Amino acid sequence: MATFSGISASLIWSALPPEGLNNIDPLALRNTTVAALLVLGVAAPLLAAFSPARKWLPLKAAVFAVAGFANAAALGPAIVVPFQGTTSVIAVVCALGLAVLTIVAFIDSVQKKTPRSKF
């Protein structure tokens, strides 16, 4: 996921600023999108992935979900870069999948601590 987010950020950075924006500075939009992808899509998920296993699972799930939403925001119509849409969609799917799997691991760890089910 971090790789695809990094690819998306580099593709947006290397492209020309979007045109036809009246109320928003095109360079500010491009730079903000790149910064958000690098912080929320690359750095934060890597920190969450390499943190101790089975610790802070709800926080990890939130970080992965935010990474997915950051990549989804990069799919907006204001920034149109070839192939960037594909990498962002793959990163979104991976991020949300990791968030769901982290939530499942959290539920499993809670169930192991206090088993209430008879199954």
CSV table of N, CA, C and O in Angstrom, one decimal:
chain,number,residue,atom,x,y,z
A,1,MET,N,0.8,-1.2,0.0
A,1,MET,CA,0.0,0.0,0.0
A,1,MET,C,0.9,1.2,0.0
A,1,MET,O,0.6,2.2,-0.7
A,2,ALA,N,1.9,1.3,0.8
A,2,ALA,CA,2.8,2.4,0.9
A,2,ALA,C,3.5,2.6,-0.5
A,2,ALA,O,3.7,3.8,-0.9
A,3,THR,N,3.8,1.5,-1.1
A,3,THR,CA,4.5,1.7,-2.4
A,3,THR,C,3.5,2.3,-3.5
A,3,THR,O,3.9,3.2,-4.2
A,4,PHE,N,2.3,1.9,-3.5
A,4,PHE,CA,1.3,2.5,-4.4
A,4,PHE,C,1.0,3.9,-4.1
A,4,PHE,O,0.9,4.8,-5.0
A,5,SER,N,1.0,4.3,-2.8
A,5,SER,CA,0.8,5.6,-2.4
A,5,SER,C,2.0,6.5,-2.8
A,5,SER,O,1.8,7.6,-3.3
A,6,GLY,N,3.2,6.0,-2.7
A,6,GLY,CA,4.4,6.7,-3.1
A,6,GLY,C,4.4,6.9,-4.6
A,6,GLY,O,4.8,8.0,-5.1
A,7,ILE,N,4.0,5.9,-5.3
A,7,ILE,CA,3.9,6.0,-6.8
A,7,ILE,C,2.9,7.1,-7.2
A,7,ILE,O,3.2,7.9,-8.0
A,8,SER,N,1.8,7.1,-6.5
A,8,SER,CA,0.7,8.1,-6.8
A,8,SER,C,1.3,9.5,-6.5
A,8,SER,O,1.1,10.4,-7.3
A,9,ALA,N,1.9,9.6,-5.3
A,9,ALA,CA,2.5,10.9,-5.0
A,9,ALA,C,3.5,11.4,-6.0
A,9,ALA,O,3.5,12.6,-6.3
A,10,SER,N,4.4,10.5,-6.4
A,10,SER,CA,5.4,10.9,-7.4
A,10,SER,C,4.8,11.3,-8.7
A,10,SER,O,5.3,12.2,-9.4
A,11,LEU,N,3.8,10.6,-9.1
A,11,LEU,CA,3.1,10.9,-10.4
A,11,LEU,C,2.4,12.2,-10.3
A,11,LEU,O,2.4,13.0,-11.3
A,12,ILE,N,1.8,12.5,-9.2
A,12,ILE,CA,1.1,13.8,-9.1
A,12,ILE,C,2.2,14.9,-9.0
A,12,ILE,O,2.0,16.0,-9.6
A,13,TRP,N,3.3,14.7,-8.3
A,13,TRP,CA,4.3,15.7,-8.2
A,13,TRP,C,5.0,16.0,-9.5
A,13,TRP,O,5.3,17.1,-9.8
A,14,SER,N,5.1,15.0,-10.4
A,14,SER,CA,5.8,15.2,-11.7
A,14,SER,C,4.9,15.8,-12.7
A,14,SER,O,5.4,16.3,-13.7
A,15,ALA,N,3.6,15.7,-12.5
A,15,ALA,CA,2.7,16.3,-13.5
A,15,ALA,C,2.5,17.8,-13.4
A,15,ALA,O,2.9,18.4,-12.4
A,16,LEU,N,2.0,18.4,-14.4
A,16,LEU,CA,1.7,19.8,-14.4
A,16,LEU,C,0.6,20.1,-13.4
A,16,LEU,O,-0.3,19.2,-13.2
A,17,PRO,N,0.6,21.3,-12.8
A,17,PRO,CA,-0.5,21.6,-11.9
A,17,PRO,C,-1.8,21.6,-12.6
A,17,PRO,O,-1.9,21.9,-13.8
A,18,PRO,N,-2.9,21.3,-11.9
A,18,PRO,CA,-4.2,21.3,-12.6
A,18,PRO,C,-4.6,22.6,-13.1
A,18,PRO,O,-4.2,23.7,-12.5
A,19,GLU,N,-5.4,22.7,-14.2
A,19,GLU,CA,-5.8,23.9,-14.8
A,19,GLU,C,-7.3,24.1,-14.6
A,19,GLU,O,-8.0,23.2,-14.4
A,20,GLY,N,-7.7,25.3,-14.7
A,20,GLY,CA,-9.2,25.6,-14.6
A,20,GLY,C,-9.7,25.8,-13.3
A,20,GLY,O,-10.9,25.8,-13.1
A,21,LEU,N,-8.9,25.9,-12.3
A,21,LEU,CA,-9.3,26.2,-10.9
A,21,LEU,C,-9.4,27.6,-10.6
A,21,LEU,O,-8.4,28.4,-10.7
A,22,ASN,N,-10.5,28.1,-10.2
A,22,ASN,CA,-10.7,29.6,-10.0
A,22,ASN,C,-10.5,30.0,-8.5
A,22,ASN,O,-9.9,31.0,-8.3
A,23,ASN,N,-10.9,29.2,-7.6
A,23,ASN,CA,-10.9,29.5,-6.2
A,23,ASN,C,-9.7,28.9,-5.4
A,23,ASN,O,-9.4,29.3,-4.3
A,24,ILE,N,-9.0,28.0,-6.0
A,24,ILE,CA,-7.9,27.3,-5.3
A,24,ILE,C,-6.7,27.4,-6.2
A,24,ILE,O,-6.7,27.3,-7.4
A,25,ASP,N,-5.6,27.7,-5.5
A,25,ASP,CA,-4.3,27.8,-6.2
A,25,ASP,C,-3.9,26.4,-6.6
A,25,ASP,O,-3.8,25.5,-5.8
A,26,PRO,N,-3.6,26.2,-7.9
A,26,PRO,CA,-3.3,24.8,-8.4
A,26,PRO,C,-2.1,24.3,-7.8
A,26,PRO,O,-2.0,23.1,-7.5
A,27,LEU,N,-1.0,25.1,-7.6
A,27,LEU,CA,0.2,24.6,-7.0
A,27,LEU,C,0.0,24.1,-5.5
A,27,LEU,O,0.5,23.1,-5.1
A,28,ALA,N,-0.8,24.9,-4.8
A,28,ALA,CA,-1.2,24.6,-3.4
A,28,ALA,C,-1.9,23.3,-3.4
A,28,ALA,O,-1.7,22.4,-2.5
A,29,LEU,N,-2.9,23.1,-4.3
A,29,LEU,CA,-3.6,21.8,-4.3
A,29,LEU,C,-2.7,20.6,-4.6
A,29,LEU,O,-2.8,19.6,-3.9
A,30,ARG,N,-1.8,20.8,-5.6
A,30,ARG,CA,-0.9,19.7,-5.9
A,30,ARG,C,0.0,19.4,-4.8
A,30,ARG,O,0.2,18.2,-4.4
A,31,ASN,N,0.6,20.4,-4.2
A,31,ASN,CA,1.6,20.2,-3.1
A,31,ASN,C,0.9,19.6,-1.8
A,31,ASN,O,1.5,18.8,-1.2
A,32,THR,N,-0.3,20.1,-1.6
A,32,THR,CA,-1.1,19.5,-0.4
A,32,THR,C,-1.4,18.1,-0.6
A,32,THR,O,-1.3,17.3,0.3
A,33,THR,N,-1.8,17.7,-1.8
A,33,THR,CA,-2.2,16.3,-2.1
A,33,THR,C,-0.9,15.4,-2.0
A,33,THR,O,-1.0,14.4,-1.4
A,34,VAL,N,0.2,15.9,-2.5
A,34,VAL,CA,1.4,15.1,-2.4
A,34,VAL,C,1.9,15.0,-1.0
A,34,VAL,O,2.2,13.9,-0.5
A,35,ALA,N,1.8,16.1,-0.2
A,35,ALA,CA,2.2,16.0,1.2
A,35,ALA,C,1.2,15.0,2.0
A,35,ALA,O,1.7,14.2,2.8
A,36,ALA,N,-0.1,15.1,1.7
A,36,ALA,CA,-1.0,14.2,2.4
A,36,ALA,C,-0.8,12.8,2.1
A,36,ALA,O,-0.8,11.9,2.9
A,37,LEU,N,-0.5,12.5,0.8
A,37,LEU,CA,-0.2,11.1,0.4
A,37,LEU,C,1.1,10.6,1.0
A,37,LEU,O,1.2,9.5,1.5
A,38,LEU,N,2.1,11.5,1.1
A,38,LEU,CA,3.4,11.0,1.7
A,38,LEU,C,3.2,10.8,3.2
A,38,LEU,O,3.8,9.8,3.8
A,39,VAL,N,2.5,11.6,3.9
A,39,VAL,CA,2.4,11.5,5.4
A,39,VAL,C,1.4,10.4,5.7
A,39,VAL,O,1.7,9.5,6.5
A,40,LEU,N,0.2,10.5,5.1
A,40,LEU,CA,-0.9,9.6,5.5
A,40,LEU,C,-0.9,8.3,4.7
A,40,LEU,O,-1.4,7.3,5.2
A,41,GLY,N,-0.3,8.3,3.5
A,41,GLY,CA,-0.4,7.1,2.7
A,41,GLY,C,0.9,6.3,2.7
A,41,GLY,O,0.9,5.1,2.4
A,42,VAL,N,2.0,6.9,3.1
A,42,VAL,CA,3.3,6.2,3.1
A,42,VAL,C,3.9,6.1,4.6
A,42,VAL,O,4.1,5.0,5.1
A,43,ALA,N,4.1,7.2,5.2
A,43,ALA,CA,4.8,7.2,6.5
A,43,ALA,C,3.9,6.6,7.6
A,43,ALA,O,4.4,5.7,8.3
A,44,ALA,N,2.7,7.0,7.7
A,44,ALA,CA,1.9,6.5,8.8
A,44,ALA,C,1.6,5.0,8.7
A,44,ALA,O,1.7,4.3,9.7
A,45,PRO,N,1.3,4.5,7.5
A,45,PRO,CA,1.1,3.0,7.5
A,45,PRO,C,2.3,2.2,7.7
A,45,PRO,O,2.3,1.1,8.3
A,46,LEU,N,3.5,2.8,7.3
A,46,LEU,CA,4.7,2.0,7.6
A,46,LEU,C,5.0,2.0,9.1
A,46,LEU,O,5.5,1.0,9.6
A,47,LEU,N,4.8,3.1,9.7
A,47,LEU,CA,5.0,3.1,11.2
A,47,LEU,C,4.0,2.2,11.9
A,47,LEU,O,4.4,1.5,12.8
A,48,ALA,N,2.8,2.1,11.4
A,48,ALA,CA,1.8,1.2,12.0
A,48,ALA,C,2.1,-0.3,11.7
A,48,ALA,O,2.0,-1.1,12.6
A,49,ALA,N,2.6,-0.5,10.5
A,49,ALA,CA,2.9,-1.9,10.1
A,49,ALA,C,4.1,-2.4,10.9
A,49,ALA,O,4.2,-3.6,11.2
A,50,PHE,N,5.1,-1.6,11.2
A,50,PHE,CA,6.3,-2.0,11.8
A,50,PHE,C,6.3,-1.8,13.3
A,50,PHE,O,7.3,-1.9,14.0
A,51,SER,N,5.2,-1.4,13.9
A,51,SER,CA,5.0,-1.3,15.3
A,51,SER,C,4.8,-2.7,15.9
A,51,SER,O,4.6,-3.6,15.2
A,52,PRO,N,5.0,-2.8,17.2
A,52,PRO,CA,4.8,-4.2,17.8
A,52,PRO,C,3.5,-4.9,17.5
A,52,PRO,O,2.5,-4.2,17.4
A,53,ALA,N,3.6,-6.1,17.2
A,53,ALA,CA,2.4,-6.9,16.8
A,53,ALA,C,1.4,-7.0,17.9
A,53,ALA,O,1.8,-7.0,19.1
A,54,ARG,N,0.2,-7.0,17.6
A,54,ARG,CA,-0.9,-7.2,18.6
A,54,ARG,C,-1.0,-6.1,19.6
A,54,ARG,O,-1.6,-6.2,20.7
A,55,LYS,N,-0.4,-4.9,19.3
A,55,LYS,CA,-0.5,-3.7,20.2
A,55,LYS,C,-1.1,-2.6,19.4
A,55,LYS,O,-0.8,-2.4,18.2
A,56,TRP,N,-1.9,-1.8,20.1
A,56,TRP,CA,-2.6,-0.7,19.5
A,56,TRP,C,-3.3,-1.0,18.2
A,56,TRP,O,-3.3,-0.3,17.2
A,57,LEU,N,-4.1,-2.1,18.2
A,57,LEU,CA,-4.8,-2.6,17.0
A,57,LEU,C,-5.8,-1.6,16.5
A,57,LEU,O,-6.0,-1.3,15.3
A,58,PRO,N,-6.6,-1.0,17.4
A,58,PRO,CA,-7.6,0.0,16.9
A,58,PRO,C,-7.0,1.2,16.3
A,58,PRO,O,-7.4,1.7,15.3
A,59,LEU,N,-5.8,1.6,16.8
A,59,LEU,CA,-5.1,2.8,16.2
A,59,LEU,C,-4.5,2.4,14.9
A,59,LEU,O,-4.6,3.2,13.9
A,60,LYS,N,-4.0,1.2,14.8
A,60,LYS,CA,-3.5,0.7,13.5
A,60,LYS,C,-4.7,0.7,12.4
A,60,LYS,O,-4.5,1.1,11.3
A,61,ALA,N,-5.8,0.2,12.8
A,61,ALA,CA,-6.9,0.1,11.9
A,61,ALA,C,-7.3,1.5,11.5
A,61,ALA,O,-7.6,1.7,10.3
A,62,ALA,N,-7.3,2.5,12.4
A,62,ALA,CA,-7.6,3.9,12.0
A,62,ALA,C,-6.6,4.4,11.1
A,62,ALA,O,-6.9,5.1,10.1
A,63,VAL,N,-5.3,4.1,11.3
A,63,VAL,CA,-4.3,4.6,10.4
A,63,VAL,C,-4.4,4.1,9.0
A,63,VAL,O,-4.3,4.8,8.0
A,64,PHE,N,-4.7,2.8,8.9
A,64,PHE,CA,-4.9,2.2,7.6
A,64,PHE,C,-6.2,2.8,6.9
A,64,PHE,O,-6.2,3.0,5.7
A,65,ALA,N,-7.2,3.0,7.7
A,65,ALA,CA,-8.4,3.6,7.1
A,65,ALA,C,-8.2,5.0,6.6
A,65,ALA,O,-8.6,5.4,5.5
A,66,VAL,N,-7.4,5.8,7.4
A,66,VAL,CA,-7.1,7.2,7.0
A,66,VAL,C,-6.2,7.1,5.7
A,66,VAL,O,-6.3,8.0,4.8
A,67,ALA,N,-5.3,6.2,5.6
A,67,ALA,CA,-4.5,6.1,4.4
A,67,ALA,C,-5.3,5.8,3.2
A,67,ALA,O,-5.1,6.3,2.1
A,68,GLY,N,-6.3,4.9,3.4
A,68,GLY,CA,-7.2,4.6,2.3
A,68,GLY,C,-8.0,5.9,1.8
A,68,GLY,O,-8.2,6.1,0.7
A,69,PHE,N,-8.5,6.6,2.8
A,69,PHE,CA,-9.2,7.9,2.5
A,69,PHE,C,-8.3,8.9,1.9
A,69,PHE,O,-8.8,9.7,1.0
A,70,ALA,N,-7.0,9.0,2.3
A,70,ALA,CA,-6.1,9.9,1.7
A,70,ALA,C,-5.9,9.6,0.2
A,70,ALA,O,-5.8,10.5,-0.7
A,71,ASN,N,-5.8,8.3,-0.1
A,71,ASN,CA,-5.6,7.9,-1.5
A,71,ASN,C,-6.9,8.1,-2.3
A,71,ASN,O,-6.9,8.4,-3.5
A,72,ALA,N,-8.0,7.9,-1.6
A,72,ALA,CA,-9.3,8.2,-2.3
A,72,ALA,C,-9.5,9.6,-2.6
A,72,ALA,O,-10.0,10.0,-3.7
A,73,ALA,N,-9.0,10.5,-1.8
A,73,ALA,CA,-9.1,11.9,-2.0
A,73,ALA,C,-8.2,12.3,-3.2
A,73,ALA,O,-8.5,13.3,-3.9
A,74,ALA,N,-7.1,11.6,-3.4
A,74,ALA,CA,-6.2,11.9,-4.5
A,74,ALA,C,-6.9,11.5,-5.9
A,74,ALA,O,-6.3,11.8,-6.9
A,75,LEU,N,-8.0,10.8,-5.8
A,75,LEU,CA,-8.7,10.4,-7.1
A,75,LEU,C,-9.7,11.5,-7.5
A,75,LEU,O,-10.4,11.3,-8.5
A,76,GLY,N,-9.7,12.7,-6.9
A,76,GLY,CA,-10.6,13.7,-7.2
A,76,GLY,C,-10.4,14.2,-8.7
A,76,GLY,O,-9.4,14.0,-9.3
A,77,PRO,N,-11.4,14.9,-9.2
A,77,PRO,CA,-11.4,15.3,-10.6
A,77,PRO,C,-10.4,16.5,-10.9
A,77,PRO,O,-10.1,16.8,-12.0
A,78,ALA,N,-10.0,17.1,-9.8
A,78,ALA,CA,-9.1,18.3,-10.0
A,78,ALA,C,-7.7,17.9,-10.5
A,78,ALA,O,-7.0,18.6,-11.2
A,79,ILE,N,-7.3,16.7,-10.0
A,79,ILE,CA,-5.9,16.2,-10.4
A,79,ILE,C,-6.1,15.0,-11.3
A,79,ILE,O,-6.6,13.9,-10.8
A,80,VAL,N,-5.8,15.1,-12.5
A,80,VAL,CA,-5.9,14.1,-13.5
A,80,VAL,C,-4.5,13.7,-14.0
A,80,VAL,O,-3.9,14.5,-14.8
A,81,VAL,N,-4.0,12.6,-13.6
A,81,VAL,CA,-2.6,12.2,-14.0
A,81,VAL,C,-2.8,10.7,-14.5
A,81,VAL,O,-3.4,9.9,-13.8
A,82,PRO,N,-2.3,10.4,-15.7
A,82,PRO,CA,-2.4,9.0,-16.2
A,82,PRO,C,-1.7,8.1,-15.3
A,82,PRO,O,-0.7,8.3,-14.7
A,83,PHE,N,-2.3,6.9,-15.1
A,83,PHE,CA,-1.9,5.8,-14.3
A,83,PHE,C,-1.9,6.1,-12.8
A,83,PHE,O,-1.9,5.1,-12.0
A,84,GLN,N,-2.1,7.3,-12.4
A,84,GLN,CA,-2.2,7.6,-10.9
A,84,GLN,C,-3.5,7.1,-10.4
A,84,GLN,O,-3.5,6.7,-9.2
A,85,GLY,N,-4.5,7.1,-11.1
A,85,GLY,CA,-5.8,6.6,-10.7
A,85,GLY,C,-5.7,5.1,-10.3
A,85,GLY,O,-6.3,4.7,-9.3
A,86,THR,N,-5.0,4.4,-11.2
A,86,THR,CA,-4.9,3.0,-10.9
A,86,THR,C,-4.1,2.7,-9.7
A,86,THR,O,-4.6,1.8,-8.8
A,87,THR,N,-3.0,3.4,-9.5
A,87,THR,CA,-2.2,3.1,-8.3
A,87,THR,C,-3.0,3.6,-7.0
A,87,THR,O,-2.9,2.9,-6.0
A,88,SER,N,-3.7,4.6,-7.1
A,88,SER,CA,-4.5,5.1,-6.0
A,88,SER,C,-5.6,4.1,-5.6
A,88,SER,O,-5.9,3.9,-4.4
A,89,VAL,N,-6.3,3.6,-6.6
A,89,VAL,CA,-7.4,2.6,-6.4
A,89,VAL,C,-6.8,1.3,-5.7
A,89,VAL,O,-7.4,0.8,-4.8
A,90,ILE,N,-5.7,0.9,-6.2
A,90,ILE,CA,-5.1,-0.3,-5.6
A,90,ILE,C,-4.7,0.0,-4.1
A,90,ILE,O,-4.9,-0.8,-3.2
A,91,ALA,N,-4.1,1.2,-3.9
A,91,ALA,CA,-3.7,1.6,-2.5
A,91,ALA,C,-5.0,1.7,-1.6
A,91,ALA,O,-4.9,1.3,-0.4
A,92,VAL,N,-6.1,2.2,-2.1
A,92,VAL,CA,-7.3,2.3,-1.4
A,92,VAL,C,-7.8,0.9,-1.0
A,92,VAL,O,-8.2,0.6,0.2
A,93,VAL,N,-7.8,0.0,-1.9
A,93,VAL,CA,-8.3,-1.4,-1.6
A,93,VAL,C,-7.4,-2.1,-0.6
A,93,VAL,O,-7.9,-2.7,0.3
A,94,CYS,N,-6.1,-1.9,-0.8
A,94,CYS,CA,-5.2,-2.5,0.2
A,94,CYS,C,-5.3,-1.9,1.6
A,94,CYS,O,-5.3,-2.6,2.6
A,95,ALA,N,-5.5,-0.6,1.6
A,95,ALA,CA,-5.6,0.1,2.9
A,95,ALA,C,-6.8,-0.3,3.7
A,95,ALA,O,-6.8,-0.6,4.9
A,96,LEU,N,-7.9,-0.3,3.0
A,96,LEU,CA,-9.2,-0.7,3.6
A,96,LEU,C,-9.2,-2.2,4.0
A,96,LEU,O,-9.7,-2.6,5.0
A,97,GLY,N,-8.6,-3.0,3.2
A,97,GLY,CA,-8.4,-4.5,3.5
A,97,GLY,C,-7.6,-4.6,4.8
A,97,GLY,O,-7.9,-5.5,5.6
A,98,LEU,N,-6.5,-3.9,4.9
A,98,LEU,CA,-5.7,-4.0,6.1
A,98,LEU,C,-6.4,-3.5,7.3
A,98,LEU,O,-6.3,-4.0,8.4
A,99,ALA,N,-7.2,-2.4,7.1
A,99,ALA,CA,-8.0,-1.9,8.2
A,99,ALA,C,-9.0,-3.0,8.7
A,99,ALA,O,-9.2,-3.2,9.9
A,100,VAL,N,-9.7,-3.7,7.8
A,100,VAL,CA,-10.6,-4.7,8.2
A,100,VAL,C,-9.9,-5.9,8.8
A,100,VAL,O,-10.4,-6.4,9.9
A,101,LEU,N,-8.8,-6.3,8.3
A,101,LEU,CA,-8.1,-7.4,8.9
A,101,LEU,C,-7.5,-7.0,10.3
A,101,LEU,O,-7.5,-7.9,11.2
A,102,THR,N,-7.2,-5.8,10.5
A,102,THR,CA,-6.7,-5.3,11.8
A,102,THR,C,-7.8,-5.4,12.8
A,102,THR,O,-7.7,-5.7,14.0
A,103,ILE,N,-9.0,-4.9,12.4
A,103,ILE,CA,-10.2,-5.0,13.3
A,103,ILE,C,-10.5,-6.4,13.6
A,103,ILE,O,-10.9,-6.7,14.8
A,104,VAL,N,-10.4,-7.3,12.7
A,104,VAL,CA,-10.7,-8.8,12.9
A,104,VAL,C,-9.7,-9.3,13.9
A,104,VAL,O,-10.0,-10.0,14.9
A,105,ALA,N,-8.4,-8.9,13.8
A,105,ALA,CA,-7.4,-9.3,14.8
A,105,ALA,C,-7.6,-8.8,16.2
A,105,ALA,O,-7.4,-9.4,17.2
A,106,PHE,N,-8.1,-7.5,16.2
A,106,PHE,CA,-8.5,-6.9,17.5
A,106,PHE,C,-9.6,-7.7,18.2
A,106,PHE,O,-9.6,-8.0,19.3
A,107,ILE,N,-10.7,-8.0,17.4
A,107,ILE,CA,-11.8,-8.7,17.9
A,107,ILE,C,-11.3,-10.1,18.4
A,107,ILE,O,-11.8,-10.6,19.5
A,108,ASP,N,-10.4,-10.7,17.7
A,108,ASP,CA,-9.9,-12.0,18.1
A,108,ASP,C,-9.2,-11.9,19.4
A,108,ASP,O,-9.3,-12.8,20.2
A,109,SER,N,-8.4,-10.9,19.5
A,109,SER,CA,-7.6,-10.8,20.8
A,109,SER,C,-8.5,-10.5,22.0
A,109,SER,O,-8.2,-10.9,23.1
A,110,VAL,N,-9.5,-9.7,21.7
A,110,VAL,CA,-10.5,-9.5,22.8
A,110,VAL,C,-11.2,-10.7,23.2
A,110,VAL,O,-11.4,-11.0,24.4
A,111,GLN,N,-11.6,-11.5,22.2
A,111,GLN,CA,-12.3,-12.8,22.5
A,111,GLN,C,-11.4,-13.8,23.2
A,111,GLN,O,-11.9,-14.5,24.0
A,112,LYS,N,-10.1,-13.8,22.9
A,112,LYS,CA,-9.2,-14.7,23.6
A,112,LYS,C,-9.1,-14.3,25.1
A,112,LYS,O,-8.9,-15.1,25.9
A,113,LYS,N,-9.1,-13.0,25.4
A,113,LYS,CA,-9.0,-12.5,26.8
A,113,LYS,C,-10.2,-12.8,27.6
A,113,LYS,O,-10.1,-13.3,28.7
A,114,THR,N,-11.4,-12.6,27.0
A,114,THR,CA,-12.6,-12.8,27.8
A,114,THR,C,-13.6,-13.6,26.9
A,114,THR,O,-14.4,-13.1,26.2
A,115,PRO,N,-13.4,-15.0,26.8
A,115,PRO,CA,-14.3,-15.8,26.0
A,115,PRO,C,-15.7,-15.8,26.5
A,115,PRO,O,-15.9,-16.2,27.7
A,116,ARG,N,-16.7,-15.4,25.7
A,116,ARG,CA,-18.1,-15.5,26.1
A,116,ARG,C,-18.9,-16.4,25.3
A,116,ARG,O,-20.0,-16.6,25.5
A,117,SER,N,-18.3,-16.8,24.2
A,117,SER,CA,-19.0,-17.7,23.3
A,117,SER,C,-18.9,-19.1,23.7
A,117,SER,O,-17.9,-19.5,24.2
A,118,LYS,N,-19.9,-19.9,23.4
A,118,LYS,CA,-19.9,-21.3,23.8
A,118,LYS,C,-19.4,-22.2,22.6
A,118,LYS,O,-19.4,-23.4,22.6
A,119,PHE,N,-19.1,-21.5,21.5
A,119,PHE,CA,-18.7,-22.3,20.3
A,119,PHE,C,-17.3,-22.5,20.2
A,119,PHE,O,-16.5,-21.7,20.5
